[in-house]
Every structure is written in C-alpha cells, then in structure tokens.
Amino acid sequence: MFAAGDNSRALGVRRRRWAAVRSVAVGLGLALLLGAFSSPGSPAVADAVTDIVPVGDKPGAIAVNPVTNKAYVASFEGVSVINGTSDGGLLYSGDMPVDVAVNSATNKIYVSEIGGSVAVVNGVSGAVTWVPVGAEPGVVAVNETTNKIYVAVKTGLTIIDGATNTTTSVPFDGGAQDILVNSVTDKVYVQSSGTIKVINASGNLSSTIVIGAGILGAAMNETTNKLYITTISRFGPRLSVINGATDTSGASLTFSQTVGTLAVNPGTNKIYVAADSASTDGFVKIIDGAAFTEVTTISTATRVSEIVVNPTSNKVYAPTNGGGTVIINGQSNSSYAVYTGSEPVSAAVNTSTNKAYVVSYGTASVRIIDGTVEQPVKNDFNGDGFTDVLAREASGVLWLYPGDGSGGWLNRVQVGQGWNIMTALVTPGDFNGDGNADVLARDGGGLLWLYPGNGSSGWLPRVQVGMGWAGMTAIESVGDFNGDTFVDIAARTASGVLWVYRGNGSGGWLSAIQVGTGWNGMSEMTGVGDFNSDGTPDVAARDSSGVLWLYPGNGSGGWLPQRAIGQGWNVMNSLLGPGDFDGDGRADILARNAAGELWLYAGIGGAAWPTASRVGTGWGGMTAIL
C-alpha cells in the first residue's frame, strides 16, 4: 500500500485518488497459508469478467461517464476511449496524461498533463482545448453542480471555470496531493503535506485542518457530510472522522494493521478500508459509519490496491496486487474474487450499467466486470445453478448426480451409455461458449470429442475437436488459465511435460503452451478452480508419498509458488474439482477412498481447513468421476 500523492511506476499512472462516491459515477490435515474469508456460509453475488479491452501503453487513471456509457483511460499514449465494452481507440494523443475526470453534465473530459496543462476535450466533437494550470498538475476533480474543475498542482490548487475555461489559483505551502469535492455543500477538501485545506464555495481557503500524521487515503459521504481519512502516526494506523459542518476532527479508530485506500457507500453508510498484514495478504475492513464500529474484516489473498463502490447495486470492488479483484456483497458481506489482470492501478464503476472497470497496468488493458452476468457454474449440467457430478460405471452407463447446492444430492439421472469406450473424461465448463457445461472425452484411438451440454441434463451432437491425444497420461480442466475469459485444458505427456491447450471460447483451440515439466511424479492431478480465492484457477496434484500440493495459477498462463495443502492423500483413488459443491462461494474438492466413500473437502480460501464430510457411499464401482 502506498500513500496518497505518490506516483506509481511512471508519470502516466495517476496519483492515488481519494475515494468519493460521485467520482466512481479433509480429516487429512489439510492447511492453507492464506487468510480466511469472512462469512464463508453466505454465497456471494455473482459478477463475471465479460470483456477485455486493450488501451494505451502504461495505463493509469480511469473515469466513466454513465450518461454516454463511455470510459476514458489515461496512458503514455494519450487517452483511450471504451465505448461501453468495445475499444473506441484514442480520444487524443496527449502530453503524458496524469489523471482524467469527466463532467457527465457537460460531456467534457479533463486530463491533467505533465507539461503543466489540463486538456479539455469535447465528448461529442473530440475538440481539445489546453488550459495552463501550473507546474506538476496531478489529480483532477469535478463539481458537476457548479461546473468547476479542481486541479492539484505543485503550488496549491487551480480552479477552472467549466463554462469559460478561465482559471483561479489558490496557493498554499506544500502543494496539493489529492482532492475531494462535496457538491452538496460546495466545499473542496485538499490534502496538502499532512493537512487538509478547506476551500469554500467562493473558491477561497477557509480553514486548515492539521492532521499531525501521514494521510494515506480519504473518502467523502455527501449524505452525512462527513469525511473519513486513514493515517499513520506514532499512535498507530487510524481511521478518523472530519465533520463537514464544522470542519473539525472527530472520533477515530485504531487498527493493528496498516490501513490505506478506502471508499464509502452513502446509501448504507458503510466504510470500506484497505489494510495490510505483515506478509503479502491483505484485508478489507468494513466499518459502520453510524456507530463508527468495525463490522467485519474480509481477507484477501494479496494486498488491496484500490476500492470502489457501486451504491446502486451495493457492491464493492477491491482490485488486489495479485491481479484478482475481490467483489463484496454489501448486504451479506460475502465475497469472492475474479481475475482482472496484473498490476491493477485504478478502477471505476458505471452505476447506470452495473459494470466495473479495472485498469491493468501489466497488460495495458481494462477488464470489465458485468454485475448483471452470473459467474458460470462449471459442473451445472441440468441448469439449476448448482454444481453436479458425473460418474461412469463399468458397463459404460453415465449418470448425472445433481447437487442440491448445499453439499447434498438430488436423485441421480442416467444421461448416457457406451461411455466405456472413452479412456479419459473431463468437464472443462462451457467450452463452446453457449452458456452450458460440456464434457470432453478421449476415445481409444486418441480422438478428442466435445459433448456439448444442452443445459437440461442432455447432450447436443458430439463434435471432434482433436486427434493424437493418446499419448497424454492425464487430461484435466484448468478453467481460464491464461486470463482471456475462455476455459482451457491441461494435458500431461508420458515424459511429464504439462501443456495447457487454450480454448478459443467457441469449441476450438488456440496454440498450446508448455507450463511445466516433471509432472510424471504426480499420481493424481485435477483442476480445482479458484481454490485459494485470489481470482485465478488452480491445480491440485498428489505426489507418490501422498502429499497434496496446490499449484496456484497466476492468471496469465503461469504459476505462483506451489504449497503443500495436505498429506495422507494416497488413501484416495480419485480426486476431482467440481467447483463450489456446498454453495458457500468457494471451490471444493471431492475425493473417493478405497471403500467407495465420497468425501467433500470444503474449501474456504484460507488458513483453516475444516473436517471433511462424507457425502456418499457405494462409489467404488465407478470407473470415472468428474
């Protein structure tokens, strides 16, 4: 976590923006080393990454106009436009933009540039007017009610009249690092070297609030007229309140972890504060703004880099350093993660379309999270939204065991026969892009067949999708391993080389990539989905001594360091990762022992592994469980 006002990586990456709502328009001794998520028994509200939009090199700040459904991203190349979910190209080539803001009432875009100007861009015609604002311009904030634009500069604050583009300077020592606007009271709060400068409706400096500590972040609740700031001082990390009516400091909370960026939901009066641990993981602390008490803490696999709130949907989006964005359901405080690209630097929401935009510096792209599109259920073959299991008996009959969504079963249904000719079966998820769960099957001749699911416990006509697969000693699903939103397959050769065959989203393939060697030492392997809750799919593999290892994917076709998550697994003769079998929002593992018992190891994405529960007997006659 770095403090407000710091530049990150390059000049094209914005300074840290203060958060204003208006500006974001089993019993086998398993253990994980990541922090546990809160409310594991509450399912999360589903959001899915639906689009990846390329933008200019070294992207930074983003702003959204909910009226026109356009997003603007500052980069080294200028400002890129996203038209809803499609690449609209460059709005204009600028002089190394630092920050971008939008006035949705006038449809004008304001871009601070390293050369000392703000580019004012007409959102309709694209015409650009440059307004000199002073040395080292940084954060830009807009008051849509008064049509005034505020720019942080080295010597203080510059105010632009949005109607005439004339400027007024408000100088003060320490310059301006960040800005918050309260459009209701027409006051502006400016961070300046450990103080907060208050600018009144007339554009004059009315008071200075001395904080006496390093300011790390702030957020405004215009509804309650309160400003919240996070600080670090000799008294420890704190969250403090400033009363906007009197512009005086109020109560504070002290934490054991370092705190940083934060955001407020004005509708629920909840404050979401990012916190760090001594290791690499992080937290989001949820604070009740009325009682000013901590409600709960949600752990994240890596540190939180940004927090934005959608007050319309009551969802919170927290991009993390590892590339996953944690999505919090503001009603239940449940959460889960999706992958949004490496090195996230900024985010914004469109409250009109219920979409969130996360800027990935590492991939020069923006991932769009659609709040109206549910995450696909990997093994939902009957269309009821719950995870199911397929099992083949020795005679070749294929059975569907529908899950009931809470770790149990509905009545099984026969869904095929003659499947004993297949030497490998795998459930990749939706391989052909029609929204239904599919099956891939290899026959004795090495041909690979796609059996498209019809979403109601049946199959569409099969399609051959490969040949020469006879040499593979294992074929497993790995989800979207390379972060392109399409599901992929992993296959191991006899020599132990592991390949990922990347799906193209429509039932075909992109080029294969080699992702490992020495995998012939593993006696069992299976894709387990996002088992550690960092937003990327993982693989579990058992070695010859019975140790179970988790190989976390990094979201872009590679691995994070593997870790042992259990021992004694050589008593199990079948492992599978069906997805979320017990309905708690976390990926699970099912394992069969020699007695034919089926055990559920319910993942919780964190440090404690619960006692396994038996979910079936008589499974010993099955020659494949998937």
XYZ file of C-alpha atoms in Angstrom:
626
model
C 0.000 0.000 0.000
C 1.478 3.389 -0.858
C 0.412 6.748 0.398
C -1.784 9.257 -1.331
C 0.150 11.569 -3.545
C 2.774 9.044 -4.596
C 3.408 8.452 -8.258
C 3.395 4.768 -9.226
C 5.735 3.180 -11.760
C 5.602 6.050 -14.239
C 4.248 9.533 -14.814
C 1.375 8.141 -16.864
C -0.015 6.432 -13.753
C -2.167 8.745 -11.718
C -1.549 9.790 -8.171
C -3.667 7.932 -5.648
C -7.184 9.360 -5.816
C -9.189 9.933 -2.676
C -12.380 7.922 -2.790
C -15.525 9.899 -3.441
C -18.677 8.085 -4.442
C -19.534 10.629 -7.092
C -16.157 10.169 -8.743
C -16.681 6.438 -9.336
C -20.185 7.622 -11.464
C -10.089 -33.389 4.891
C -9.544 -35.042 8.178
C -6.180 -35.424 6.383
C -4.514 -32.474 7.977
C -5.044 -30.021 5.143
C -3.945 -26.476 5.717
C -3.629 -23.391 3.528
C -1.420 -20.472 4.318
C -3.784 -17.752 3.111
C -6.188 -15.711 5.218
C -9.745 -16.922 5.674
C -12.583 -15.029 4.097
C -15.441 -13.834 6.230
C -18.948 -15.209 6.034
C -17.944 -18.484 4.333
C -21.507 -19.767 4.671
C -23.018 -16.967 2.624
C -22.905 -17.267 -1.168
C -21.522 -14.274 -2.986
C -23.423 -12.249 -5.529
C -22.159 -13.311 -8.930
C -20.346 -10.944 -11.261
C -18.333 -12.087 -14.272
C -15.498 -10.613 -16.335
C -17.079 -10.349 -19.758
C -14.704 -8.156 -21.740
C -11.006 -7.308 -22.009
C -10.345 -4.015 -23.776
C -6.810 -3.041 -24.839
C -5.765 0.525 -24.058
C -2.614 2.586 -24.462
C 0.789 1.681 -23.060
C 1.289 2.160 -19.296
C -2.319 2.995 -18.449
C -3.240 4.765 -15.230
C -6.318 6.725 -14.291
C -9.845 5.961 -15.498
C -13.084 7.949 -15.455
C -16.578 6.887 -16.536
C -19.418 8.920 -17.989
C -22.578 6.978 -17.036
C -24.716 9.160 -19.310
C -22.848 8.323 -22.525
C -21.650 4.882 -21.312
C -18.053 5.717 -22.137
C -14.899 5.249 -20.096
C -11.685 7.201 -20.529
C -8.251 5.808 -19.650
C -5.098 7.899 -19.415
C -1.876 6.314 -20.646
C 1.514 7.245 -22.074
C -0.115 7.379 -25.479
C -2.925 9.741 -24.536
C -6.487 8.971 -23.540
C -8.220 5.808 -24.763
C -11.992 5.533 -25.079
C -14.067 2.483 -24.181
C -17.480 2.623 -25.811
C -19.488 0.544 -23.374
C -17.476 -2.654 -23.762
C -15.593 -2.047 -27.020
C -12.326 -0.342 -27.882
C -13.009 3.127 -29.229
C -9.366 3.951 -29.929
C -7.555 7.082 -28.789
C -9.583 10.116 -27.850
C -6.448 12.177 -28.412
C -2.669 11.875 -28.121
C -1.648 13.874 -25.075
C 1.466 15.141 -23.323
C 1.864 12.245 -20.845
C -1.503 12.392 -19.066
C -1.507 12.029 -15.276
C -5.190 11.990 -14.321
C -8.572 12.127 -16.047
C -12.018 13.237 -14.892
C -15.405 13.601 -16.587
C -18.238 16.065 -16.208
C -21.219 13.959 -17.280
C -23.496 17.013 -17.248
C -21.472 18.827 -19.915
C -19.871 15.746 -21.527
C -16.408 17.196 -21.199
C -13.275 15.268 -20.272
C -10.476 16.892 -18.267
C -6.948 15.487 -18.473
C -4.022 16.793 -16.437
C -0.747 16.618 -18.346
C 2.813 16.566 -17.077
C 3.680 19.672 -19.112
C 1.553 21.945 -16.937
C -1.816 21.999 -18.687
C -5.236 20.430 -18.484
C -6.651 19.224 -21.794
C -10.377 19.946 -22.043
C -11.903 17.512 -24.527
C -15.367 17.868 -26.014
C -17.003 14.462 -25.608
C -19.018 14.866 -28.811
C -16.668 16.516 -31.305
C -13.345 15.457 -29.783
C -12.070 19.030 -29.984
C -9.293 19.757 -27.480
C -8.530 22.983 -25.655
C -5.456 23.229 -23.438
C -5.706 25.279 -20.249
C -2.455 26.166 -18.398
C -2.827 25.322 -14.697
C 0.664 25.435 -13.180
C 3.613 23.204 -12.501
C 3.249 19.461 -11.916
C -0.505 19.040 -12.256
C -1.907 15.878 -10.740
C -5.360 14.836 -9.584
C -8.393 16.402 -11.259
C -11.820 16.576 -9.586
C -15.126 17.912 -10.911
C -18.143 19.523 -9.273
C -20.912 18.827 -11.768
C -23.367 21.078 -9.917
C -21.254 24.229 -10.217
C -19.294 23.179 -13.336
C -15.979 23.835 -11.615
C -12.870 21.730 -12.080
C -10.176 21.455 -9.420
C -6.567 20.566 -10.262
C -3.822 19.701 -7.784
C -0.573 21.495 -8.643
C 2.817 21.993 -7.020
C 1.929 25.389 -5.572
C -1.592 24.579 -4.370
C -4.869 24.361 -6.251
C -6.046 25.630 -9.625
C -9.776 26.075 -10.249
C -11.100 26.011 -13.819
C -14.442 27.575 -14.676
C -16.046 24.903 -16.860
C -18.042 27.454 -18.853
C -15.202 29.810 -19.766
C -12.009 27.799 -19.082
C -10.702 30.736 -17.033
C -8.583 29.788 -14.032
C -8.162 30.887 -10.424
C -5.196 29.918 -8.263
C -5.382 29.100 -4.583
C -1.773 28.947 -3.423
C -0.644 27.255 -0.230
C 2.577 25.739 1.059
C 3.050 22.028 0.487
C 1.126 21.956 -2.779
C -1.854 19.697 -3.358
C -1.678 15.932 -3.471
C -5.324 14.899 -3.633
C -8.786 16.408 -3.810
C -12.331 15.635 -2.663
C -15.361 17.639 -3.684
C -18.617 17.849 -1.739
C -21.073 19.015 -4.372
C -23.856 19.381 -1.788
C -22.026 21.914 0.388
C -19.821 23.177 -2.457
C -16.714 22.659 -0.356
C -13.448 21.189 -1.535
C -11.021 19.263 0.684
C -7.402 19.165 -0.440
C -4.645 17.020 1.023
C -1.518 19.062 1.475
C 1.530 17.784 3.374
C -0.205 16.357 6.432
C -3.015 18.885 6.460
C -6.392 19.231 4.819
C -7.115 22.556 3.211
C -10.802 23.507 3.046
C -11.857 25.593 0.044
C -15.236 27.304 0.356
C -17.904 27.963 -2.277
C -16.229 31.244 -3.217
C -13.010 29.443 -4.080
C -11.109 30.770 -1.078
C -9.093 28.913 1.524
C -11.390 28.991 4.547
C -9.540 26.776 7.011
C -6.712 24.311 7.501
C -7.236 21.085 9.418
C -3.946 19.892 10.894
C -3.882 16.107 10.967
C -0.498 15.639 12.581
C 0.042 12.337 10.793
C 0.709 10.924 7.371
C -2.505 10.853 5.364
C -2.941 7.634 3.383
C -6.424 7.984 1.935
C -9.810 9.616 2.351
C -13.431 9.231 1.337
C -16.446 11.521 1.443
C -20.035 10.717 2.375
C -22.006 13.629 0.960
C -25.225 12.300 2.518
C -23.910 12.591 6.085
C -21.461 15.394 5.294
C -18.546 13.505 6.807
C -15.022 12.980 5.581
C -13.089 9.862 6.568
C -9.301 9.726 6.459
C -6.765 6.964 7.069
C -3.484 7.944 8.674
C -0.273 6.506 10.084
C 1.411 8.109 13.083
C 3.153 7.260 16.357
C -0.291 6.355 17.690
C -0.672 3.677 15.028
C -2.835 3.260 11.918
C -6.128 5.094 12.239
C -9.422 5.872 10.585
C -10.668 9.287 11.627
C -13.764 11.404 11.003
C -13.959 15.040 9.966
C -17.316 16.756 10.427
C -18.089 18.629 7.245
C -20.474 21.016 9.007
C -17.766 22.380 11.308
C -14.640 21.161 9.508
C -13.293 19.759 12.753
C -11.808 16.371 13.606
C -13.929 13.834 15.462
C -13.727 10.223 16.555
C -11.083 7.767 15.395
C -10.500 4.011 15.260
C -7.058 2.482 15.753
C -6.075 -0.722 13.961
C -3.321 -3.276 14.304
C -2.785 -3.404 10.546
C -1.606 -0.600 8.312
C -4.543 0.990 6.523
C -4.728 2.845 3.241
C -7.208 3.465 0.469
C -10.919 3.483 1.334
C -14.400 4.132 -0.038
C -17.871 4.892 1.320
C -21.319 3.684 0.314
C -23.600 6.677 1.086
C -26.737 4.556 0.858
C -25.690 2.113 3.588
C -23.241 4.424 5.375
C -20.604 1.698 5.379
C -16.915 2.486 5.033
C -14.574 0.027 3.317
C -10.928 0.347 4.353
C -7.978 -1.494 2.830
C -5.487 -2.904 5.334
C -2.168 -4.763 5.077
C -0.703 -7.579 7.097
C 2.980 -8.163 7.772
C 3.018 -10.691 4.918
C 1.684 -10.337 1.393
C -2.001 -10.791 2.092
C -4.469 -8.030 2.797
C -7.864 -7.153 4.191
C -10.914 -5.012 3.663
C -12.304 -3.709 6.936
C -15.994 -2.868 6.923
C -16.959 -0.035 9.250
C -20.472 1.009 10.258
C -20.456 4.751 9.653
C -23.312 5.482 12.059
C -21.931 3.604 15.076
C -18.345 4.062 13.872
C -17.503 0.473 14.770
C -15.896 -2.348 12.793
C -18.477 -4.779 11.414
C -16.170 -7.430 9.998
C -12.896 -7.969 8.161
C -12.672 -9.689 4.798
C -9.312 -11.259 3.990
C -7.834 -11.040 0.517
C -5.156 -13.269 -1.000
C -2.930 -10.280 -1.752
C -2.943 -6.632 -0.781
C -5.710 -4.325 -1.897
C -4.645 -1.570 -4.270
C -7.955 0.228 -4.812
C -11.561 0.209 -3.599
C -14.604 1.490 -5.467
C -18.263 1.231 -4.533
C -21.379 0.860 -6.641
C -24.078 2.292 -4.354
C -26.812 1.298 -6.792
C -26.050 -2.431 -6.575
C -24.497 -2.299 -3.073
C -21.345 -3.999 -4.310
C -17.736 -3.197 -3.578
C -14.834 -3.872 -5.934
C -11.327 -4.201 -4.481
C -8.539 -4.880 -7.004
C -5.515 -6.549 -5.400
C -1.822 -6.636 -6.213
C -2.050 -10.278 -7.267
C -4.412 -9.431 -10.117
C -7.655 -10.606 -8.575
C -10.483 -8.209 -7.828
C -12.431 -9.085 -4.691
C -16.148 -8.423 -5.052
C -18.028 -7.838 -1.818
C -21.776 -8.154 -1.485
C -22.626 -5.153 0.669
C -25.747 -6.793 2.033
C -24.307 -10.103 3.239
C -20.612 -9.126 3.421
C -19.816 -12.287 1.452
C -17.097 -12.114 -1.159
C -15.217 -13.865 -3.925
C -12.592 -12.914 -6.495
C -12.278 -12.663 -10.266
C -9.109 -12.140 -12.279
C -8.751 -8.650 -13.732
C -5.134 -8.527 -14.929
C -1.723 -7.926 -13.414
C -0.724 -4.718 -11.638
C -4.107 -3.031 -11.207
C -3.708 0.732 -10.850
C -7.237 2.151 -10.885
C -10.902 1.243 -11.098
C -14.277 2.853 -11.649
C -17.922 1.839 -11.798
C -20.786 2.750 -14.085
C -23.848 2.874 -11.866
C -26.163 3.031 -14.881
C -24.998 -0.238 -16.461
C -23.831 -2.036 -13.284
C -20.361 -2.557 -14.721
C -16.992 -2.120 -13.050
C -13.801 -1.235 -14.926
C -10.367 -2.304 -13.638
C -7.236 -0.932 -15.296
C -4.368 -3.431 -15.596
C -1.020 -1.682 -15.963
C 0.738 -5.003 -16.560
C -1.374 -5.984 -19.564
C -2.242 -2.488 -20.854
C -5.906 -3.349 -20.767
C -9.159 -2.836 -18.911
C -11.191 -5.759 -17.585
C -14.923 -5.132 -17.451
C -16.880 -6.861 -14.696
C -20.565 -7.123 -15.551
C -22.767 -7.150 -12.469
C -25.703 -8.484 -14.469
C -23.871 -11.607 -15.722
C -23.541 -14.513 -13.323
C -20.327 -16.456 -12.957
C -20.741 -19.751 -14.843
C -21.168 -22.855 -12.698
C -18.540 -25.273 -14.008
C -20.464 -28.531 -13.469
C -24.081 -27.421 -13.759
C -25.451 -29.911 -16.286
C -29.167 -29.596 -15.518
C -29.402 -25.821 -15.492
C -30.497 -25.329 -11.876
C -27.469 -23.243 -10.937
C -25.921 -25.880 -8.651
C -22.760 -27.955 -9.092
C -23.313 -31.544 -10.274
C -21.160 -34.664 -10.621
C -20.986 -37.130 -13.500
C -19.974 -40.737 -12.886
C -19.405 -43.651 -15.273
C -19.915 -47.212 -14.145
C -18.042 -50.224 -15.561
C -20.821 -51.041 -18.033
C -20.396 -47.638 -19.671
C -23.569 -46.070 -18.283
C -23.097 -42.388 -17.472
C -25.001 -40.998 -14.500
C -25.707 -37.447 -13.506
C -25.731 -36.847 -9.755
C -27.364 -33.425 -9.391
C -26.085 -31.408 -6.472
C -28.647 -29.693 -4.260
C -26.488 -26.581 -3.789
C -25.632 -27.290 -0.157
C -23.364 -30.325 -0.278
C -26.031 -32.966 -0.912
C -27.715 -34.775 -3.762
C -30.920 -34.957 -5.706
C -31.979 -38.189 -7.445
C -29.481 -39.418 -9.999
C -30.375 -39.500 -13.706
C -28.913 -41.650 -16.487
C -27.511 -39.353 -19.147
C -25.699 -41.779 -21.448
C -24.445 -45.250 -22.229
C -21.497 -46.707 -24.112
C -19.081 -44.319 -22.432
C -16.719 -47.204 -21.508
C -15.030 -46.774 -24.882
C -13.618 -43.494 -23.600
C -10.184 -43.561 -21.989
C -10.399 -40.088 -20.474
C -13.241 -37.794 -19.460
C -13.044 -34.190 -18.360
C -15.528 -31.448 -17.509
C -13.986 -28.166 -18.712
C -17.011 -25.959 -18.079
C -18.521 -24.083 -21.003
C -16.060 -24.976 -23.756
C -18.069 -23.878 -26.790
C -19.416 -20.607 -25.443
C -23.132 -21.387 -25.454
C -23.540 -20.968 -21.705
C -23.877 -24.669 -20.865
C -21.447 -27.073 -19.185
C -19.764 -29.520 -21.582
C -17.731 -32.734 -21.496
C -14.545 -33.594 -23.370
C -13.838 -37.294 -23.952
C -10.893 -39.155 -25.492
C -11.548 -42.460 -27.257
C -9.203 -45.433 -27.680
C -7.873 -44.061 -30.951
C -6.728 -40.791 -29.388
C -9.538 -38.714 -30.853
C -10.891 -35.964 -28.605
C -14.622 -35.355 -28.673
C -16.695 -32.478 -27.411
C -20.085 -33.433 -25.960
C -21.882 -30.098 -25.721
C -24.313 -29.953 -22.823
C -27.815 -28.733 -23.593
C -28.311 -27.226 -20.133
C -31.045 -29.687 -19.170
C -29.207 -32.947 -18.386
C -28.667 -33.904 -22.015
C -26.290 -33.557 -24.887
C -26.162 -31.942 -28.280
C -24.473 -33.861 -31.126
C -20.837 -34.538 -30.380
C -18.044 -32.821 -32.320
C -14.480 -33.995 -32.881
C -12.128 -31.327 -31.549
C -8.772 -33.097 -31.652
C -6.652 -36.084 -32.593
C -3.374 -37.554 -31.346
C -4.326 -37.311 -27.684
C -3.483 -40.985 -26.979
C -0.035 -40.071 -25.669
C -1.434 -37.969 -22.829
C -1.367 -39.649 -19.409
C -3.693 -37.089 -17.849
C -6.209 -34.609 -19.223
C -7.695 -32.109 -16.788
C -9.722 -28.927 -16.777
C -7.907 -25.809 -15.571
C -10.537 -23.131 -16.111
C -9.441 -19.874 -17.692
C -5.737 -20.440 -17.128
C -4.358 -17.588 -19.218
C -6.866 -14.875 -18.329
C -8.597 -14.436 -21.695
C -12.068 -15.401 -20.309
C -12.112 -18.770 -22.196
C -11.755 -22.156 -20.488
C -8.644 -24.245 -21.134
C -7.422 -27.845 -20.763
C -4.173 -29.198 -19.278
C -2.605 -32.391 -20.606
C 0.445 -34.301 -19.351
C 2.720 -36.297 -21.626
C 4.357 -39.586 -20.633
C 7.625 -37.745 -20.084
C 5.965 -35.434 -17.551
C 5.647 -32.300 -19.653
C 2.496 -30.341 -18.834
C 0.778 -28.453 -21.620
C -2.151 -26.070 -21.490
C -4.366 -26.222 -24.559
C -6.060 -22.858 -24.683
C -9.688 -22.809 -25.710
C -10.888 -20.151 -28.118
C -14.314 -19.827 -26.489
C -16.229 -21.379 -29.363
C -15.262 -25.056 -29.224
C -11.809 -24.807 -30.753
C -8.231 -24.151 -29.789
C -5.584 -21.503 -29.682
C -1.919 -22.528 -29.617
C -0.798 -24.776 -26.759
C 1.705 -23.521 -24.186
C 4.118 -25.561 -22.090
C 3.620 -24.793 -18.391
C 5.777 -27.336 -16.611
C 7.965 -30.424 -16.546
C 8.386 -33.280 -14.076
C 4.669 -33.795 -13.621
C 5.005 -37.584 -14.164
C 5.896 -37.720 -10.478
C 2.296 -36.919 -9.652
C -0.057 -39.871 -9.185
C -3.169 -37.730 -9.394
C -3.961 -34.216 -10.559
C -7.100 -32.180 -11.010
C -8.177 -28.640 -11.706
C -9.798 -27.222 -8.566
C -10.939 -23.803 -9.755
C -10.029 -20.748 -7.714
C -9.158 -22.741 -4.610
C -7.192 -20.024 -2.805
C -9.667 -17.242 -3.655
C -7.248 -14.961 -5.479
C -9.302 -14.810 -8.672
C -7.311 -17.340 -10.711
C -7.851 -21.094 -11.260
C -5.535 -23.573 -9.564
C -4.433 -27.216 -9.896
C -4.111 -29.768 -7.095
C -1.670 -32.659 -7.552
C -0.782 -35.610 -5.321
C 2.756 -36.947 -5.295
C 3.795 -40.584 -4.750
C 4.149 -40.105 -0.987
C 0.568 -38.876 -0.637
C 1.284 -35.171 -0.211
C -1.285 -32.956 -1.913
C 0.102 -29.833 -3.498
C -1.708 -26.722 -4.641
C -0.319 -25.100 -7.772
C -1.902 -21.644 -7.885
C -2.290 -20.173 -11.342
C -1.094 -16.606 -11.845
C -3.868 -15.681 -14.293
C -1.650 -15.260 -17.308
C -0.540 -18.788 -18.174
C 1.938 -19.467 -15.369
C 2.235 -20.402 -11.717
C 2.681 -18.878 -8.330
C 4.800 -20.877 -5.836
C 3.222 -24.237 -5.026
C 2.387 -25.160 -1.455
C 1.525 -28.376 0.359
C -2.103 -28.435 1.469
C -2.352 -31.948 2.870
C -0.811 -35.325 3.458
C -2.124 -38.867 3.562
C -3.953 -38.444 0.296
C -2.652 -41.764 -1.072
C -5.678 -43.391 0.574
C -7.767 -41.680 -2.110
C -8.059 -43.254 -5.556
C -9.935 -40.447 -7.260
C -9.860 -36.664 -6.924
C -11.992 -34.115 -8.685
C -12.599 -30.402 -8.527
C -16.302 -29.918 -9.311
C -16.390 -26.247 -8.356
C -18.472 -24.980 -5.466
C -20.332 -28.103 -4.342
C -21.599 -26.935 -0.957
C -22.841 -23.492 -2.022
C -20.581 -21.292 0.098
C -18.955 -19.498 -2.827
C -15.617 -21.345 -2.514
C -14.156 -24.070 -4.730
C -14.179 -27.584 -3.218
C -12.507 -30.972 -3.718
C -14.297 -34.322 -3.827
C -12.250 -37.471 -3.126
C -13.107 -41.193 -3.201
C -11.342 -43.713 -0.980
C -10.823 -47.446 -1.464
C -14.018 -48.231 0.429
C -16.040 -46.354 -2.187
C -16.847 -43.444 0.122
C -17.028 -39.976 -1.378
C -15.717 -37.177 0.809
C -16.185 -33.435 0.483
C -13.272 -31.212 1.396
C -14.906 -27.804 1.504
C -12.503 -25.067 0.516
C -12.758 -21.754 2.339
C -9.936 -19.946 0.587
C -7.962 -19.533 3.770
C -5.783 -20.843 6.567
C -8.108 -23.313 8.315
C -9.196 -26.499 6.600
C -12.451 -27.880 8.016
C -13.042 -31.519 8.871
C -14.029 -33.488 5.785
C -17.616 -34.645 5.451
C -18.778 -37.863 3.815
C -21.256 -37.164 1.042
C -21.734 -40.639 -0.453
C -21.082 -44.377 -0.305
C -21.057 -47.087 -2.953
C -18.974 -45.113 -5.406
C -16.358 -47.866 -5.725
C -17.952 -49.277 -8.887
C -17.447 -46.052 -10.800
C -14.624 -46.069 -13.334
C -14.680 -42.302 -13.720
C -15.967 -39.476 -11.523
C -15.951 -35.974 -12.948
